[in-house]
Tab-separated table of C-alpha atoms in Angstrom:
chain	number	residue	atom	x	y	z
A	703	UNK	CA	-19.158	-25.470	-68.134
A	704	UNK	CA	-18.306	-22.962	-65.295
A	705	UNK	CA	-18.118	-23.620	-61.674
A	706	UNK	CA	-18.873	-21.130	-58.876
A	707	UNK	CA	-16.355	-20.796	-56.047
A	708	UNK	CA	-17.783	-19.943	-52.523
A	709	UNK	CA	-16.366	-16.685	-51.522
A	710	UNK	CA	-17.392	-17.353	-47.864
A	711	UNK	CA	-14.129	-16.951	-45.383
A	712	UNK	CA	-14.215	-19.932	-43.119
A	713	UNK	CA	-15.063	-19.092	-39.876
A	714	UNK	CA	-13.196	-20.374	-36.629
A	715	UNK	CA	-14.903	-23.537	-35.329
A	716	UNK	CA	-16.776	-22.627	-32.106
A	717	UNK	CA	-15.549	-24.010	-28.921
A	718	UNK	CA	-17.477	-27.144	-27.876
A	719	UNK	CA	-19.956	-26.034	-24.865
A	720	UNK	CA	-17.931	-27.855	-22.428
A	721	UNK	CA	-14.612	-25.995	-23.225
A	722	UNK	CA	-16.537	-22.660	-23.559
A	723	UNK	CA	-18.113	-23.280	-19.961
A	724	UNK	CA	-14.579	-23.807	-18.249
A	725	UNK	CA	-12.837	-20.756	-20.186
A	726	UNK	CA	-16.055	-18.675	-18.584
A	727	UNK	CA	-15.368	-20.397	-15.317
A	728	UNK	CA	-11.636	-19.774	-15.446
A	729	UNK	CA	-12.138	-15.989	-16.463
A	730	UNK	CA	-14.690	-15.581	-13.598
A	731	UNK	CA	-12.152	-17.277	-10.947
A	732	UNK	CA	-9.530	-15.116	-12.289
A	733	UNK	CA	-11.660	-11.707	-12.158
A	734	UNK	CA	-13.396	-12.411	-9.026
A	735	UNK	CA	-11.685	-15.022	-7.110
A	736	UNK	CA	-9.920	-12.789	-4.839
A	737	UNK	CA	-12.877	-11.031	-3.982
A	738	UNK	CA	-14.622	-14.105	-3.162
A	739	UNK	CA	-11.620	-15.220	-0.843
A	740	UNK	CA	-12.005	-11.706	0.860
A	741	UNK	CA	-15.902	-12.159	1.435
A	742	UNK	CA	-15.596	-15.693	2.371
A	743	UNK	CA	-13.037	-15.219	5.110
A	744	UNK	CA	-15.011	-12.315	6.270
A	745	UNK	CA	-18.229	-14.569	6.514
A	746	UNK	CA	-16.398	-17.341	8.185
A	747	UNK	CA	-14.934	-15.273	11.107
A	748	UNK	CA	-18.171	-13.338	11.474
A	749	UNK	CA	-20.276	-16.542	11.885
A	750	UNK	CA	-17.911	-18.493	13.789
A	751	UNK	CA	-16.946	-15.608	16.349
A	752	UNK	CA	-19.410	-13.239	17.540
A	753	UNK	CA	-16.972	-10.599	18.877
A	754	UNK	CA	-15.849	-10.326	15.147
A	755	UNK	CA	-19.175	-9.022	13.965
A	756	UNK	CA	-19.283	-5.990	16.243
A	757	UNK	CA	-18.795	-2.692	14.786
A	758	UNK	CA	-15.919	-1.661	16.924
A	759	UNK	CA	-13.942	-4.815	16.019
A	760	UNK	CA	-14.461	-3.880	12.308
A	761	UNK	CA	-13.488	-0.124	12.787
A	762	UNK	CA	-10.409	-1.307	14.712
A	763	UNK	CA	-9.384	-3.782	11.836
A	764	UNK	CA	-9.482	-0.798	9.478
A	765	UNK	CA	-7.703	1.576	11.935
A	766	UNK	CA	-4.965	-1.337	12.153
A	767	UNK	CA	-4.382	-1.525	8.546
A	768	UNK	CA	-4.773	2.194	7.770
A	769	UNK	CA	-0.747	2.428	7.876
A	770	UNK	CA	-0.019	-0.300	5.784
A	771	UNK	CA	-2.789	0.784	3.376
A	772	UNK	CA	-1.590	4.184	2.782
A	773	UNK	CA	2.162	3.053	2.563
A	774	UNK	CA	0.809	0.539	-0.016
A	775	UNK	CA	-0.812	3.224	-2.033
A	776	UNK	CA	2.744	4.992	-2.318
A	777	UNK	CA	4.064	1.359	-3.374
A	778	UNK	CA	1.304	1.293	-5.998
A	779	UNK	CA	2.083	4.631	-7.498
A	780	UNK	CA	5.661	3.546	-8.102
A	781	UNK	CA	4.612	0.118	-9.509
A	782	UNK	CA	2.402	2.030	-12.022
A	783	UNK	CA	5.930	3.441	-13.287
A	784	UNK	CA	7.241	0.052	-13.387
A	785	UNK	CA	9.298	0.880	-10.018
A	786	UNK	CA	9.216	-0.284	-6.557
A	787	UNK	CA	9.619	1.832	-3.179
A	788	UNK	CA	11.305	-0.222	-0.808
A	789	UNK	CA	12.054	2.793	1.489
A	790	UNK	CA	8.428	3.482	2.692
A	791	UNK	CA	8.551	1.652	5.877
A	792	UNK	CA	11.850	3.590	6.776
A	793	UNK	CA	10.189	6.721	5.929
A	794	UNK	CA	7.371	6.098	8.058
A	795	UNK	CA	9.484	5.415	11.017
A	796	UNK	CA	11.685	8.631	10.131
A	797	UNK	CA	8.071	10.489	10.364
A	798	UNK	CA	7.599	8.883	13.976
A	799	UNK	CA	10.883	10.134	15.002
A	800	UNK	CA	10.605	13.643	13.447
A	801	UNK	CA	7.227	14.152	14.880
A	802	UNK	CA	8.897	13.123	18.595
A	803	UNK	CA	11.778	15.467	18.069
A	804	UNK	CA	9.833	18.280	17.111
A	805	UNK	CA	7.246	18.226	19.824
A	806	UNK	CA	9.074	16.547	22.761
A	807	UNK	CA	12.256	18.267	22.265
A	808	UNK	CA	11.733	21.444	20.402
A	809	UNK	CA	8.332	21.789	22.172
A	810	UNK	CA	6.572	22.835	19.066
A	811	UNK	CA	3.117	22.341	18.595
A	812	UNK	CA	1.582	19.384	16.424
A	813	UNK	CA	0.713	21.619	13.313
A	814	UNK	CA	4.588	22.219	13.150
A	815	UNK	CA	5.193	18.672	13.593
A	816	UNK	CA	2.762	17.405	10.826
A	817	UNK	CA	4.606	20.067	8.331
A	818	UNK	CA	8.077	18.528	9.142
A	819	UNK	CA	7.019	15.148	8.958
A	820	UNK	CA	5.487	16.005	5.505
A	821	UNK	CA	8.512	17.679	4.404
A	822	UNK	CA	10.857	14.875	5.503
A	823	UNK	CA	8.710	12.310	3.460
A	824	UNK	CA	8.837	14.753	0.349
A	825	UNK	CA	12.716	15.169	0.643
A	826	UNK	CA	13.117	11.231	1.031
A	827	UNK	CA	11.319	10.783	-2.352
A	828	UNK	CA	13.430	13.559	-3.843
A	829	UNK	CA	16.545	11.499	-2.714
A	830	UNK	CA	14.824	8.322	-4.451
A	831	UNK	CA	14.185	10.222	-7.700
A	832	UNK	CA	17.627	11.727	-7.657
A	833	UNK	CA	19.193	8.083	-7.402
A	834	UNK	CA	16.818	6.689	-9.830
A	835	UNK	CA	16.195	9.364	-12.313
A	836	UNK	CA	19.360	11.271	-12.532
A	837	UNK	CA	21.984	8.671	-11.479
A	838	UNK	CA	20.227	5.759	-13.193
A	839	UNK	CA	20.173	3.210	-10.442
A	840	UNK	CA	17.545	0.441	-10.739
A	841	UNK	CA	14.352	1.348	-8.393
A	842	UNK	CA	14.729	-1.489	-6.151
A	843	UNK	CA	18.395	-1.084	-5.365
A	844	UNK	CA	18.298	2.663	-4.964
A	845	UNK	CA	15.335	2.563	-2.436
A	846	UNK	CA	16.920	-0.187	-0.539
A	847	UNK	CA	20.001	2.092	-0.201
A	848	UNK	CA	17.607	4.898	0.974
A	849	UNK	CA	15.898	2.519	3.448
A	850	UNK	CA	19.375	1.838	5.115
A	851	UNK	CA	20.309	5.344	4.866
A	852	UNK	CA	17.216	6.632	6.665
A	853	UNK	CA	17.131	4.001	9.212
A	854	UNK	CA	20.540	4.915	10.140
A	855	UNK	CA	19.988	8.484	9.999
A	856	UNK	CA	16.841	8.056	12.226
A	857	UNK	CA	19.073	6.826	15.032
A	858	UNK	CA	21.545	9.215	14.722
A	859	UNK	CA	18.962	12.018	14.915
A	860	UNK	CA	17.591	10.383	18.249
A	861	UNK	CA	20.936	9.114	19.516
A	862	UNK	CA	19.680	5.835	19.230
A	863	UNK	CA	17.091	5.928	21.658
A	864	UNK	CA	13.194	6.408	21.825
A	865	UNK	CA	11.863	9.596	22.496
A	866	UNK	CA	9.200	9.965	25.253
A	867	UNK	CA	7.895	13.006	26.976
A	868	UNK	CA	9.712	13.693	30.255
A	869	UNK	CA	12.790	11.882	29.328
A	870	UNK	CA	16.328	12.956	30.250
A	871	UNK	CA	18.449	14.911	27.631
A	872	UNK	CA	22.115	14.482	27.081
A	873	UNK	CA	22.709	17.530	29.243
A	874	UNK	CA	20.680	16.512	32.039
A	875	UNK	CA	17.737	18.619	31.637
A	876	UNK	CA	14.370	17.300	31.205
A	877	UNK	CA	12.739	17.259	27.590
A	878	UNK	CA	10.357	20.239	27.644
A	879	UNK	CA	7.335	19.137	25.186
A	880	UNK	CA	4.872	16.351	24.768
A	881	UNK	CA	2.717	14.990	21.997
A	882	UNK	CA	-0.097	17.488	22.005
A	883	UNK	CA	-3.872	16.357	22.440
A	884	UNK	CA	-4.494	17.589	18.867
A	885	UNK	CA	-1.843	15.571	17.213
A	886	UNK	CA	-2.806	12.114	19.349
A	887	UNK	CA	-6.318	12.587	17.572
A	888	UNK	CA	-4.744	11.730	14.157
A	889	UNK	CA	-5.022	8.065	15.157
A	890	UNK	CA	-7.180	8.196	18.292
A	891	UNK	CA	-9.794	10.587	17.384
A	892	UNK	CA	-13.042	9.849	15.782
A	893	UNK	CA	-15.579	11.910	13.516
A	894	UNK	CA	-18.957	10.349	13.842
A	895	UNK	CA	-17.758	7.099	15.565
A	896	UNK	CA	-15.365	6.378	12.675
A	897	UNK	CA	-11.441	6.696	13.308
A	898	UNK	CA	-9.775	9.532	11.884
A	899	UNK	CA	-6.973	7.339	10.694
A	900	UNK	CA	-9.887	5.198	8.933
A	901	UNK	CA	-11.055	8.445	7.286
A	902	UNK	CA	-7.594	9.382	6.136
A	903	UNK	CA	-7.199	6.055	4.546
A	904	UNK	CA	-10.393	6.175	2.701
A	905	UNK	CA	-9.748	9.585	1.489
A	906	UNK	CA	-6.232	8.947	0.347
A	907	UNK	CA	-7.563	5.846	-1.390
A	908	UNK	CA	-10.299	7.965	-3.353
A	909	UNK	CA	-7.639	10.590	-3.986
A	910	UNK	CA	-5.108	8.266	-5.426
A	911	UNK	CA	-7.939	6.286	-7.549
A	912	UNK	CA	-8.947	9.606	-8.841
A	913	UNK	CA	-5.332	10.555	-9.648
A	914	UNK	CA	-4.327	7.414	-11.471
A	915	UNK	CA	-7.665	6.303	-13.012
A	916	UNK	CA	-9.100	9.824	-13.935
A	917	UNK	CA	-6.264	12.098	-14.772
A	918	UNK	CA	-3.992	12.394	-17.632
A	919	UNK	CA	-1.029	12.231	-15.180
A	920	UNK	CA	-2.259	8.921	-14.000
A	921	UNK	CA	-2.606	7.562	-17.492
A	922	UNK	CA	0.852	8.888	-18.462
A	923	UNK	CA	2.259	6.839	-15.153
A	924	UNK	CA	0.687	3.516	-16.474
A	925	UNK	CA	1.885	4.349	-19.931
A	926	UNK	CA	5.523	4.659	-18.578
A	927	UNK	CA	5.249	1.743	-16.507
A	928	UNK	CA	3.837	-0.326	-19.830
A	929	UNK	CA	6.557	0.908	-22.150
A	930	UNK	CA	9.056	3.654	-20.886
A	931	UNK	CA	10.782	4.005	-24.458
A	932	UNK	CA	7.536	4.314	-26.265
A	933	UNK	CA	6.213	6.849	-23.791
A	934	UNK	CA	9.639	8.777	-24.384
A	935	UNK	CA	9.207	8.765	-28.168
A	936	UNK	CA	5.697	9.936	-27.676
A	937	UNK	CA	7.250	13.014	-26.132
A	938	UNK	CA	6.531	12.209	-22.476
A	939	UNK	CA	9.016	13.477	-19.950
A	940	UNK	CA	9.503	9.826	-18.471
A	941	UNK	CA	12.101	11.066	-15.710
A	942	UNK	CA	9.688	13.763	-14.309
A	943	UNK	CA	6.596	11.440	-13.885
A	944	UNK	CA	8.912	8.739	-12.488
A	945	UNK	CA	10.416	11.578	-10.079
A	946	UNK	CA	6.660	12.561	-9.192
A	947	UNK	CA	5.692	8.984	-8.227
A	948	UNK	CA	8.492	8.580	-5.810
A	949	UNK	CA	7.886	12.010	-4.249
A	950	UNK	CA	4.343	11.244	-3.828
A	951	UNK	CA	5.124	7.773	-2.446
A	952	UNK	CA	7.403	9.645	0.006
A	953	UNK	CA	4.565	11.852	1.169
A	954	UNK	CA	2.058	9.080	1.690
A	955	UNK	CA	4.623	6.968	3.641
A	956	UNK	CA	5.071	10.120	5.745
A	957	UNK	CA	1.311	10.387	6.353
A	958	UNK	CA	1.253	6.718	7.455
A	959	UNK	CA	4.164	7.861	9.914
A	960	UNK	CA	1.949	10.757	11.429
A	961	UNK	CA	-0.667	8.156	12.260
A	962	UNK	CA	2.017	5.542	13.644
A	963	UNK	CA	3.331	8.399	15.634
A	964	UNK	CA	0.066	9.431	17.048
A	965	UNK	CA	-0.751	5.664	18.000
A	966	UNK	CA	2.312	4.795	19.749
A	967	UNK	CA	2.660	8.506	21.338
A	968	UNK	CA	6.414	8.402	21.226
A	969	UNK	CA	9.410	8.354	19.137
A	970	UNK	CA	10.127	4.715	19.100
A	971	UNK	CA	13.240	3.861	17.038
A	972	UNK	CA	11.941	0.615	15.754
A	973	UNK	CA	8.833	2.182	14.317
A	974	UNK	CA	8.065	1.413	10.573
A	975	UNK	CA	10.325	-1.381	10.571
A	976	UNK	CA	7.514	-3.999	10.030
A	977	UNK	CA	5.405	-1.892	7.936
A	978	UNK	CA	7.375	-2.332	4.580
A	979	UNK	CA	6.357	-6.273	4.156
A	980	UNK	CA	2.708	-5.504	4.787
A	981	UNK	CA	2.936	-2.408	2.208
A	982	UNK	CA	4.615	-4.194	-0.280
A	983	UNK	CA	2.193	-7.277	0.257
A	984	UNK	CA	-1.191	-5.490	0.101
A	985	UNK	CA	0.214	-3.729	-3.371
A	986	UNK	CA	0.982	-6.957	-4.803
A	987	UNK	CA	-2.000	-8.511	-3.580
A	988	UNK	CA	-4.029	-5.613	-5.292
A	989	UNK	CA	-2.780	-6.750	-8.619
A	990	UNK	CA	-4.839	-9.432	-8.771
A	991	UNK	CA	-8.019	-7.992	-7.953
A	992	UNK	CA	-10.796	-8.154	-10.922
A	993	UNK	CA	-7.876	-9.989	-12.950
A	994	UNK	CA	-6.462	-6.880	-13.808
A	995	UNK	CA	-2.780	-8.165	-13.512
A	996	UNK	CA	-1.513	-4.492	-12.775
A	997	UNK	CA	-1.254	-2.119	-9.725
A	998	UNK	CA	-4.505	-0.674	-8.931
A	999	UNK	CA	-5.667	1.641	-6.150
A	1000	UNK	CA	-9.002	-0.400	-5.125
A	1001	UNK	CA	-6.932	-3.639	-5.386
A	1002	UNK	CA	-4.366	-2.315	-2.924
A	1003	UNK	CA	-7.228	-1.093	-0.369
A	1004	UNK	CA	-8.753	-4.512	-0.845
A	1005	UNK	CA	-5.795	-6.130	-0.143
A	1006	UNK	CA	-5.164	-4.199	3.072
A	1007	UNK	CA	-8.736	-4.926	4.229
A	1008	UNK	CA	-8.113	-8.739	3.658
A	1009	UNK	CA	-4.553	-8.725	5.661
A	1010	UNK	CA	-6.822	-6.963	8.670
A	1011	UNK	CA	-9.698	-9.622	8.356
A	1012	UNK	CA	-6.999	-12.306	8.780
A	1013	UNK	CA	-5.108	-10.836	11.384
A	1014	UNK	CA	-7.959	-9.951	13.404
A	1015	UNK	CA	-9.914	-13.236	12.930
A	1016	UNK	CA	-6.814	-15.341	13.684
A	1017	UNK	CA	-6.199	-13.183	17.008
A	1018	UNK	CA	-10.011	-13.379	18.148
A	1019	UNK	CA	-9.629	-17.466	17.793
A	1020	UNK	CA	-6.389	-17.298	19.891
A	1021	UNK	CA	-3.791	-18.594	17.221
A	1022	UNK	CA	-0.117	-17.629	18.113
A	1023	UNK	CA	1.201	-14.647	16.106
A	1024	UNK	CA	3.591	-16.806	14.140
A	1025	UNK	CA	0.877	-18.683	12.542
A	1026	UNK	CA	-0.501	-15.284	11.123
A	1027	UNK	CA	2.718	-14.823	9.120
A	1028	UNK	CA	2.194	-18.179	7.577
A	1029	UNK	CA	-1.557	-17.493	6.364
A	1030	UNK	CA	-0.687	-13.827	5.242
A	1031	UNK	CA	2.173	-15.289	3.233
A	1032	UNK	CA	-0.009	-18.069	1.658
A	1033	UNK	CA	-2.585	-15.478	0.796
A	1034	UNK	CA	0.018	-13.265	-0.914
A	1035	UNK	CA	1.352	-16.396	-2.838
A	1036	UNK	CA	-2.116	-17.009	-3.880
A	1037	UNK	CA	-2.689	-13.397	-5.160
A	1038	UNK	CA	0.364	-13.961	-7.268
A	1039	UNK	CA	-1.069	-16.896	-8.703
A	1040	UNK	CA	-4.074	-15.146	-9.685
A	1041	UNK	CA	-1.776	-12.228	-11.090
A	1042	UNK	CA	0.873	-13.993	-12.915
A	1043	UNK	CA	0.004	-17.392	-13.424
A	1044	UNK	CA	-3.789	-17.931	-14.178
A	1045	UNK	CA	-4.189	-14.674	-15.826
A	1046	UNK	CA	-1.695	-15.828	-18.638
A	1047	UNK	CA	-3.918	-18.662	-19.226
A	1048	UNK	CA	-7.056	-16.709	-19.706
A	1049	UNK	CA	-9.006	-16.914	-22.754
A	1050	UNK	CA	-10.945	-13.818	-23.813
């Protein structure tokens, strides 16, 4: 008597309906939770404060966060290669001093100041690349060192004082130049009612997204961040691409410095100091958007918008400025929970 054995491969038992529903809910929370938080906060402030709904307020919010957002894009690029640029705030502050020195002290036009600021940002990025790629110093330590060097150099450049039109020079003469009207339009001007700084923020966000998500160079940056050794074995020039990320970060930080210089209209020696934490925060917040768990441009932009919504909404409600730091910190912690805690429990 012969027996026929079933050749059917046992299949994995299906999850109970309650469990599968819980998994789907968890995945949805991870993927869309932060977007929901942003929309919910926007609706809360819009419904509870009439002035928040005004178009001028919304545009001012975007204008306010444009500097931190642009610096955050630079941080995002360096995070893509597995690093972190802690010098972006100092580079932005350097841009403010260079712009003021060029126009106020050397009496040059705004175009020359823009070129000088961008060149200073690229040089700062090259310094970071030299320390990280050539001298093999860890990214965070190298850029922290660069931050202190730039902050000190900036003070030396302006003799420790802010540069203002009409200021008295060391030799007793009066500074011959001023911030040109064209330069001041970088932040104060509008196109079709939209602040130019907001348009710059939007344009750079799109450009950075195309670069990272739609070009070979961007895909290589992500590959290096995921596994630099495998990338090297695949023939990728890891050092060159990491250097590129830091140079681009320096240039983006200098663009933020141009907007900041146009906003304050003087070479404030403390400019850019507070921008570092916000730039890093929006880049880290961005990793939680859509549950990607990795740096991404649209996430960084959304993180900047969220910070702006919180700051503007709490200001309109009359809450003290120090409570805003608490709320922003709580939002950052929430984003990190989405990115690094909940995402590890995600079931496909």
